[in-house]
Amino acid sequence: MKRLNLSGYGGRGVAVLAAATLIGGLAGGCGPAKPTSADSKELTYWSMWKQGEDQQKVLQAAIDGFEKSSGVKVKVQWSGRDVLKQVAARLNAGDVPDLTDQDGAAIAGNLGAVDGVRGLADVYATTIPGESKKISDVIAPGLVASYKTKAGEPFVVPYEVFGSTMWYDAAKHPELAANPPRTWAEFITVLDAMKAKGRTPLALDGDVKSYDAYWTTWSIIRHGGPGLLAKAATDKSGDTFDNPAFLAAAKDMEQLIKGGYLAKDFNGTKWPTQQNAWAAGKSPTDFLLMGTWAPSETGPQAAPGFTYRSMPFPTVDGGKGNSAAEGGVIGFAVPAKAKHSDAAKKFIAYFMNGERLGKISSDAQNLTPRADVKAPATLADYAKELGNAGADVYLPSDNAPAVAPQWVSNVWEPANADFFNGKLDAAGFVKRLKDESVKLGKQG
């Protein structure tokens, strides 16, 4: 079971915790990796962002400044979300970029699992350009505890923190801001009241299978606690699905699917139709379960006065994960066969400067891993939710994509799509997961 320890996130304890724990861990005989060349004058960077995205603009501005101050030329390729597939395909040939980035779990699943990334202990020990602090002083060790090489070095340096939460427009729903529903029963009561007014209160782009799975994952977390889904994903016997938490979670989801709470045609339109219609007030929807990128992604379409607020996913009776919050990271990684790893590491350290990293918050409207960088107003609720969870923070999708990527793509997401499309009932959904997991396990 993988959990992040973000105790104190958004408060004052992270820097001290980071310094004490991470440096202590690095002192255990895990020396810095030797660069393949000294004083490289160029590096190649393949990024998960696309041209024109807010993060791309922030990174490009930093690249421009880095080139000017260091004399190192950065050959950047804005590859998009499948960047790691491109990097992984080049691993055997050794023709890889010197720097890449993605969700930590994706880096772990695509590169870390095959020893395709370098340990970055030396980067964490680097003093941040323009500051007196080291990177290890400002990054909570819990953020990268799950992303380590066999030698125990972290292989991700995060520059963004994200998680899913329940979004609503506080301008339209001041009653939710004043008294958000906290339990599943309270949530259903609120949904029923909205439905009575002719609304279909839940927005969902159902053509995105992982968005269907957000709901199911959250429900499993609440009922069974963090780690249960990842355990089931790697259990070739399928017995983990006999845990009552799976059927309880599925029944809650069935209540939503059959209850008329989801937006009409939620599974027949193409992303981002539903989320944009929610933000623009062009559909009778009120809640959106989505990642912390929701404000930046839907902001251009939002109705005048739209006020982004969020609340935790409702708790359930006797739930083992009622205090949990989801938290993941997006960060840099250096492929193991990078030819200019020294230059790549210099850029990482350069970007972690509070002023430059701070633009991920101020310009891209996302949360950074530095507690001394103020969260954007739209993410204040999520930052509080994350901080309140303390050590009970679970990795995105309960880390299933990292430990069982084939299970996620072949079993988990297709079953969720059929469940939300009404092809399975709650019991049938759990049975399908168990049967398909056993079948996949027999295939090796």
Coordinates of C-alpha atoms in Angstrom, one line a residue:
M1 CA 0.0 0.0 0.0
K2 CA 1.4 3.4 -1.0
R3 CA 0.5 6.5 0.8
L4 CA 1.9 10.0 0.7
N5 CA 2.8 11.7 4.0
L6 CA 1.8 15.3 3.4
S7 CA 1.3 16.1 7.0
G8 CA 1.6 19.9 7.3
Y9 CA 1.0 20.5 3.6
G10 CA 0.0 24.1 3.2
G11 CA 1.3 24.8 6.7
R12 CA 4.7 25.2 8.2
G13 CA 6.1 21.8 8.8
V14 CA 7.1 20.6 5.4
A15 CA 10.5 22.2 5.0
V16 CA 11.8 21.0 8.3
L17 CA 10.4 17.5 7.7
A18 CA 11.9 17.4 4.3
A19 CA 15.3 18.5 5.4
A20 CA 15.4 16.0 8.3
T21 CA 14.0 13.0 6.6
L22 CA 15.1 13.2 3.0
I23 CA 18.7 14.2 3.7
G24 CA 18.8 11.5 6.4
G25 CA 17.6 9.0 3.8
L26 CA 20.1 10.1 1.2
A27 CA 22.9 9.7 3.7
G28 CA 22.4 6.0 3.8
G29 CA 25.0 5.2 1.2
C30 CA 23.1 6.2 -1.9
G31 CA 25.6 8.5 -3.5
P32 CA 24.8 10.7 -6.5
A33 CA 24.9 9.2 -9.9
K34 CA 27.8 10.3 -12.0
P35 CA 26.9 12.5 -15.0
T36 CA 27.7 11.1 -18.4
S37 CA 29.4 14.3 -19.4
A38 CA 30.7 17.4 -17.6
D39 CA 29.4 20.9 -18.5
S40 CA 27.2 19.9 -21.3
K41 CA 26.1 22.8 -23.5
E42 CA 22.8 21.3 -24.6
L43 CA 20.0 19.1 -23.4
T44 CA 17.0 17.5 -25.0
Y45 CA 13.7 17.8 -23.1
W46 CA 10.5 15.9 -24.0
S47 CA 7.5 17.2 -22.1
M48 CA 4.0 16.0 -21.3
W49 CA 2.6 19.4 -22.1
K50 CA 1.3 20.7 -25.4
Q51 CA 2.1 24.0 -27.0
G52 CA -0.1 26.7 -25.6
E53 CA -1.0 25.0 -22.3
D54 CA -0.4 27.1 -19.2
Q55 CA 2.3 24.8 -17.8
Q56 CA 4.0 24.8 -21.2
K57 CA 4.2 28.6 -21.1
V58 CA 5.6 28.6 -17.6
L59 CA 8.2 26.0 -18.5
Q60 CA 9.1 27.8 -21.7
A61 CA 9.7 31.0 -19.9
A62 CA 12.0 29.2 -17.5
I63 CA 13.8 27.5 -20.4
D64 CA 14.4 30.9 -21.9
G65 CA 15.9 32.2 -18.7
F66 CA 18.0 29.1 -18.1
E67 CA 19.5 29.3 -21.6
K68 CA 20.4 32.9 -21.0
S69 CA 21.9 32.4 -17.6
S70 CA 23.7 29.0 -18.2
G71 CA 24.6 29.1 -21.9
V72 CA 23.0 25.6 -22.2
K73 CA 20.7 25.2 -25.2
V74 CA 17.5 23.3 -24.5
K75 CA 16.0 21.4 -27.4
V76 CA 12.4 21.0 -26.2
Q77 CA 9.7 18.9 -27.7
W78 CA 6.1 19.5 -26.4
S79 CA 5.0 15.9 -26.9
G80 CA 1.7 15.7 -24.9
R81 CA 0.5 13.1 -22.4
D82 CA 1.9 10.1 -24.2
V83 CA 5.4 11.4 -23.9
L84 CA 6.6 8.4 -21.8
K85 CA 5.5 5.9 -24.4
Q86 CA 7.9 7.7 -26.7
V87 CA 10.7 7.7 -24.2
A88 CA 10.2 4.1 -23.3
A89 CA 10.3 3.1 -26.9
R90 CA 13.8 4.6 -27.1
L91 CA 15.2 3.1 -24.0
N92 CA 16.7 0.0 -25.6
A93 CA 18.4 2.0 -28.4
G94 CA 19.7 4.5 -25.9
D95 CA 18.4 7.4 -28.0
V96 CA 16.5 9.1 -25.2
P97 CA 15.9 12.7 -24.2
D98 CA 18.0 14.0 -21.3
L99 CA 14.9 15.2 -19.4
T100 CA 11.2 14.3 -19.4
D101 CA 8.2 14.8 -17.1
Q102 CA 4.9 13.3 -16.3
D103 CA 2.7 12.0 -13.4
G104 CA 4.9 10.2 -10.9
A105 CA 2.9 7.0 -11.2
A106 CA 3.3 7.1 -15.0
I107 CA 7.0 7.6 -14.7
A108 CA 7.2 4.7 -12.3
G109 CA 5.1 2.4 -14.5
N110 CA 6.8 3.3 -17.8
L111 CA 10.4 4.0 -16.8
G112 CA 11.0 3.2 -13.2
A113 CA 9.8 -0.4 -13.5
V114 CA 12.5 -1.2 -16.0
D115 CA 15.3 0.8 -14.3
G116 CA 14.9 3.4 -17.0
V117 CA 15.5 6.5 -14.9
R118 CA 18.4 7.9 -12.9
G119 CA 18.4 8.4 -9.2
L120 CA 18.3 12.1 -8.4
A121 CA 19.8 12.3 -4.9
D122 CA 22.4 14.7 -6.1
V123 CA 19.7 17.0 -7.4
Y124 CA 17.9 17.0 -4.0
A125 CA 21.2 17.9 -2.4
T126 CA 21.7 20.9 -4.8
T127 CA 21.3 24.4 -3.5
I128 CA 18.5 26.1 -5.5
P129 CA 19.9 28.8 -7.7
G130 CA 19.1 32.2 -6.2
E131 CA 18.2 30.8 -2.8
S132 CA 20.1 29.4 0.2
K133 CA 17.9 26.3 0.5
K134 CA 18.5 22.9 -1.0
I135 CA 15.8 21.2 -3.0
S136 CA 15.5 18.6 -0.1
D137 CA 14.6 21.5 2.2
V138 CA 11.5 22.4 0.2
I139 CA 10.1 19.1 -1.1
A140 CA 8.3 16.9 1.4
P141 CA 9.9 13.4 1.2
G142 CA 6.5 11.8 1.3
L143 CA 5.8 13.2 -2.1
V144 CA 8.5 11.0 -3.7
A145 CA 8.6 8.1 -1.2
S146 CA 7.0 5.8 -3.8
Y147 CA 9.3 6.8 -6.6
K148 CA 12.7 5.4 -5.8
T149 CA 15.3 3.5 -7.7
K150 CA 16.5 0.1 -6.4
A151 CA 19.3 1.9 -4.7
G152 CA 16.8 4.0 -2.8
E153 CA 17.2 7.3 -4.6
P154 CA 14.2 9.4 -5.6
F155 CA 13.8 9.5 -9.3
V156 CA 11.2 12.2 -9.6
V157 CA 11.5 15.9 -8.6
P158 CA 7.9 17.1 -8.4
Y159 CA 6.9 20.6 -9.6
E160 CA 3.1 20.2 -9.3
V161 CA 0.7 18.5 -6.9
F162 CA -2.7 17.3 -7.9
G163 CA -5.6 15.2 -6.9
S164 CA -9.3 14.8 -7.6
T165 CA -12.0 16.5 -5.6
M166 CA -15.7 17.5 -5.8
W167 CA -16.1 20.8 -7.6
Y168 CA -19.1 23.2 -7.6
D169 CA -19.9 26.9 -8.3
A170 CA -20.2 28.7 -5.0
A171 CA -21.8 31.7 -6.7
K172 CA -24.7 29.5 -7.8
H173 CA -24.6 27.4 -4.6
P174 CA -23.8 29.5 -1.6
E175 CA -25.6 26.9 0.5
L176 CA -23.0 24.3 -0.5
A177 CA -20.1 26.7 0.5
A178 CA -21.8 27.3 3.9
N179 CA -22.7 23.7 4.6
P180 CA -21.3 21.1 2.2
P181 CA -22.7 17.6 2.4
R182 CA -20.2 15.5 4.3
T183 CA -21.7 12.0 4.2
W184 CA -23.0 9.9 1.4
A185 CA -26.6 10.1 2.8
E186 CA -26.3 13.9 3.0
F187 CA -24.9 14.0 -0.5
I188 CA -27.9 12.0 -1.9
T189 CA -30.3 14.3 -0.1
V190 CA -28.7 17.3 -1.8
L191 CA -28.8 15.5 -5.2
D192 CA -32.5 14.6 -4.7
A193 CA -33.3 18.2 -3.9
M194 CA -31.5 19.3 -7.1
K195 CA -33.2 16.6 -9.1
A196 CA -36.6 17.8 -7.8
K197 CA -35.9 21.1 -9.4
G198 CA -35.4 19.4 -12.8
R199 CA -31.6 19.2 -12.6
T200 CA -29.3 16.3 -13.4
P201 CA -26.7 17.4 -10.9
L202 CA -23.6 15.3 -11.8
A203 CA -21.5 16.3 -14.7
L204 CA -19.3 13.6 -16.2
D205 CA -17.6 13.2 -19.6
G206 CA -18.3 9.5 -19.7
D207 CA -16.4 8.9 -22.9
V208 CA -13.3 9.2 -20.8
K209 CA -13.1 5.8 -19.0
S210 CA -10.7 7.1 -16.3
Y211 CA -13.3 9.8 -15.4
D212 CA -15.9 7.1 -14.8
A213 CA -13.3 5.3 -12.7
Y214 CA -12.7 8.4 -10.6
W215 CA -16.1 7.8 -9.0
T216 CA -15.6 4.1 -8.4
T217 CA -12.1 4.6 -7.1
W218 CA -13.2 7.2 -4.6
S219 CA -16.1 5.0 -3.4
I220 CA -13.8 2.0 -2.9
I221 CA -11.3 4.2 -1.0
R222 CA -14.1 5.5 1.3
H223 CA -15.4 2.0 2.0
G224 CA -12.2 -0.1 2.0
G225 CA -9.4 2.4 2.6
P226 CA -6.3 3.3 0.6
G227 CA -4.4 0.4 -0.9
L228 CA -7.3 -1.9 -1.4
L229 CA -7.7 -1.2 -5.1
A230 CA -4.0 -1.6 -5.8
K231 CA -4.0 -4.9 -3.9
A232 CA -6.9 -6.2 -6.0
A233 CA -5.2 -5.1 -9.1
T234 CA -2.2 -7.3 -8.4
D235 CA -4.1 -10.2 -6.9
K236 CA -4.1 -13.0 -9.5
S237 CA -6.5 -15.1 -7.5
G238 CA -9.1 -12.4 -7.6
D239 CA -10.0 -13.1 -3.9
T240 CA -9.5 -9.5 -2.9
F241 CA -12.7 -8.6 -4.8
D242 CA -14.6 -10.7 -2.1
N243 CA -13.9 -7.8 0.3
P244 CA -17.4 -6.4 1.0
A245 CA -16.0 -2.9 0.4
F246 CA -16.1 -3.5 -3.4
L247 CA -19.8 -4.4 -3.5
A248 CA -20.7 -1.6 -1.1
A249 CA -18.9 0.9 -3.3
A250 CA -20.5 -0.6 -6.5
K251 CA -23.9 -0.2 -4.9
D252 CA -23.3 3.4 -4.2
M253 CA -22.3 4.0 -7.8
E254 CA -25.3 2.0 -9.0
Q255 CA -27.4 4.4 -7.0
L256 CA -26.0 7.3 -9.0
I257 CA -26.1 5.5 -12.4
K258 CA -29.7 4.4 -12.0
G259 CA -30.9 7.3 -10.0
G260 CA -31.1 9.9 -12.7
Y261 CA -28.4 12.1 -11.2
L262 CA -26.0 12.0 -14.1
A263 CA -26.2 14.5 -17.0
K264 CA -28.2 13.4 -19.9
D265 CA -26.0 11.9 -22.7
F266 CA -23.0 11.9 -20.3
N267 CA -21.6 8.9 -22.1
G268 CA -22.6 9.9 -25.6
T269 CA -20.7 13.2 -25.9
K270 CA -17.0 13.8 -26.5
W271 CA -14.8 15.3 -23.8
P272 CA -14.8 18.1 -22.8
T273 CA -18.4 18.8 -23.7
Q274 CA -19.8 17.9 -20.3
Q275 CA -17.3 19.7 -18.1
N276 CA -17.4 22.8 -20.2
A277 CA -21.2 22.8 -20.2
W278 CA -21.0 22.5 -16.4
A279 CA -18.7 25.5 -16.1
A280 CA -20.6 27.6 -18.6
G281 CA -24.0 26.9 -16.9
K282 CA -25.2 25.4 -20.2
S283 CA -26.4 22.1 -18.6
P284 CA -28.4 21.5 -15.5
T285 CA -25.4 20.1 -13.6
D286 CA -23.9 21.2 -10.3
F287 CA -21.1 18.9 -9.3
L288 CA -18.0 17.8 -11.2
L289 CA -15.6 15.2 -9.7
M290 CA -12.4 16.1 -11.4
G291 CA -8.7 16.7 -10.9
T292 CA -7.3 20.0 -9.5
W293 CA -6.8 21.1 -13.1
A294 CA -10.5 21.7 -13.4
P295 CA -10.4 25.4 -12.8
S296 CA -7.6 26.1 -15.3
E297 CA -9.1 23.7 -17.9
T298 CA -12.7 24.9 -17.7
G299 CA -12.0 28.5 -16.7
P300 CA -12.1 29.9 -20.3
Q301 CA -15.6 28.5 -20.6
A302 CA -16.9 29.4 -17.2
A303 CA -19.9 31.6 -16.7
P304 CA -19.4 35.1 -15.5
G305 CA -19.0 35.1 -11.8
F306 CA -18.3 31.4 -11.5
T307 CA -16.6 30.8 -8.2
Y308 CA -14.6 27.5 -8.0
R309 CA -15.0 25.7 -4.7
S310 CA -14.5 22.1 -3.8
M311 CA -15.4 19.7 -1.1
P312 CA -14.1 16.2 -0.2
F313 CA -15.8 13.1 -1.6
P314 CA -18.6 12.2 0.9
T315 CA -17.8 9.8 3.7
V316 CA -19.7 6.5 4.2
D317 CA -20.9 4.6 7.3
G318 CA -18.0 2.7 8.8
G319 CA -15.7 3.7 6.0
K320 CA -12.0 2.8 6.4
G321 CA -10.9 5.6 4.1
N322 CA -13.2 8.4 5.3
S323 CA -10.3 10.7 6.2
A324 CA -8.3 10.0 3.0
A325 CA -7.5 12.5 0.2
E326 CA -6.0 11.9 -3.1
G327 CA -2.6 13.4 -3.9
G328 CA -0.2 12.8 -6.7
V329 CA 2.7 14.7 -8.3
I330 CA 3.9 15.7 -11.7
G331 CA 7.6 16.1 -11.9
F332 CA 10.9 15.8 -13.8
A333 CA 12.8 12.6 -14.4
V334 CA 16.1 11.9 -16.1
P335 CA 16.2 8.8 -18.3
A336 CA 19.0 6.4 -17.3
K337 CA 20.7 6.6 -20.7
A338 CA 20.5 10.4 -20.9
K339 CA 23.7 11.8 -22.5
H340 CA 23.5 15.2 -20.9
S341 CA 22.1 14.4 -17.6
D342 CA 24.3 17.1 -15.9
A343 CA 22.6 19.8 -17.9
A344 CA 19.2 18.3 -17.2
K345 CA 19.8 18.3 -13.5
K346 CA 20.9 21.9 -13.6
F347 CA 17.6 22.9 -15.3
I348 CA 15.6 21.0 -12.7
A349 CA 17.4 22.9 -9.9
Y350 CA 16.9 26.2 -11.8
F351 CA 13.2 25.6 -12.2
M352 CA 12.7 24.8 -8.5
N353 CA 13.5 28.4 -7.5
G354 CA 10.4 29.7 -5.7
E355 CA 9.9 32.6 -8.1
R356 CA 10.0 30.4 -11.2
L357 CA 8.1 27.4 -9.7
G358 CA 5.6 29.9 -8.2
K359 CA 4.3 30.6 -11.7
I360 CA 2.8 27.1 -11.7
S361 CA 0.5 28.5 -9.0
S362 CA 0.1 32.1 -10.2
D363 CA 0.0 31.5 -13.9
A364 CA -1.0 27.9 -14.4
Q365 CA -3.4 27.9 -11.4
N366 CA -2.0 24.6 -10.0
L367 CA -0.7 23.6 -6.6
T368 CA 3.1 23.3 -6.3
P369 CA 5.0 21.0 -3.9
R370 CA 6.6 23.9 -2.1
A371 CA 4.7 24.8 1.0
D372 CA 6.1 28.3 0.9
V373 CA 4.4 28.9 -2.5
K374 CA 0.8 30.1 -1.9
A375 CA -1.9 28.0 -3.4
P376 CA -4.1 29.6 -6.0
A377 CA -7.4 30.7 -4.6
T378 CA -9.3 28.2 -6.6
L379 CA -7.3 25.3 -4.9
A380 CA -7.5 26.6 -1.4
D381 CA -10.2 24.1 -0.5
Y382 CA -8.2 21.2 -2.0
A383 CA -5.1 22.3 -0.2
K384 CA -7.0 22.2 3.1
E385 CA -8.5 18.8 2.2
L386 CA -5.0 17.5 1.5
G387 CA -3.5 19.0 4.6
N388 CA -6.3 17.6 6.8
A389 CA -5.7 14.1 5.5
G390 CA -2.2 14.1 7.1
A391 CA -0.6 10.8 6.3
D392 CA -3.8 9.4 4.9
V393 CA -3.2 10.6 1.4
Y394 CA -3.5 8.0 -1.4
L395 CA -1.8 8.1 -4.7
P396 CA -3.9 8.7 -7.8
S397 CA -6.1 5.8 -8.8
D398 CA -4.7 4.2 -5.6
N399 CA -1.5 3.6 -7.4
A400 CA -3.0 0.9 -9.6
P401 CA -1.5 2.4 -12.8
A402 CA 2.0 2.1 -11.4
V403 CA 1.7 -1.4 -10.0
A404 CA -0.6 -2.9 -12.7
P405 CA -0.8 -0.8 -15.8
Q406 CA -2.1 -3.6 -18.0
W407 CA -4.9 -4.4 -15.5
V408 CA -6.0 -0.8 -15.5
S409 CA -6.2 -0.6 -19.3
N410 CA -7.5 -4.1 -19.9
V411 CA -9.8 -4.8 -16.9
W412 CA -10.5 -1.8 -14.7
E413 CA -11.3 1.0 -17.2
P414 CA -13.4 -1.1 -19.6
A415 CA -15.4 -2.6 -16.7
N416 CA -16.1 0.9 -15.4
A417 CA -17.2 2.1 -18.8
D418 CA -19.7 -0.8 -19.1
F419 CA -20.9 -0.2 -15.6
F420 CA -21.6 3.5 -16.2
N421 CA -23.1 2.7 -19.5
G422 CA -25.7 0.5 -17.8
K423 CA -24.4 -2.8 -19.1
L424 CA -23.5 -4.2 -15.6
D425 CA -25.3 -3.9 -12.3
A426 CA -23.3 -3.6 -9.1
A427 CA -22.9 -7.3 -8.5
G428 CA -22.1 -7.9 -12.1
F429 CA -19.4 -5.2 -12.0
V430 CA -17.6 -6.7 -9.1
K431 CA -17.9 -10.2 -10.7
R432 CA -16.5 -8.9 -14.0
L433 CA -13.6 -7.3 -12.2
K434 CA -12.8 -10.6 -10.4
D435 CA -13.2 -12.8 -13.4
E436 CA -11.2 -10.6 -15.7
S437 CA -8.4 -10.2 -13.1
V438 CA -8.1 -14.0 -12.7
K439 CA -8.1 -14.4 -16.5
L440 CA -5.4 -11.7 -16.8
G441 CA -3.4 -13.3 -14.0
K442 CA -3.3 -16.7 -15.8
Q443 CA -1.9 -14.9 -18.9
G444 CA 1.1 -14.0 -16.8

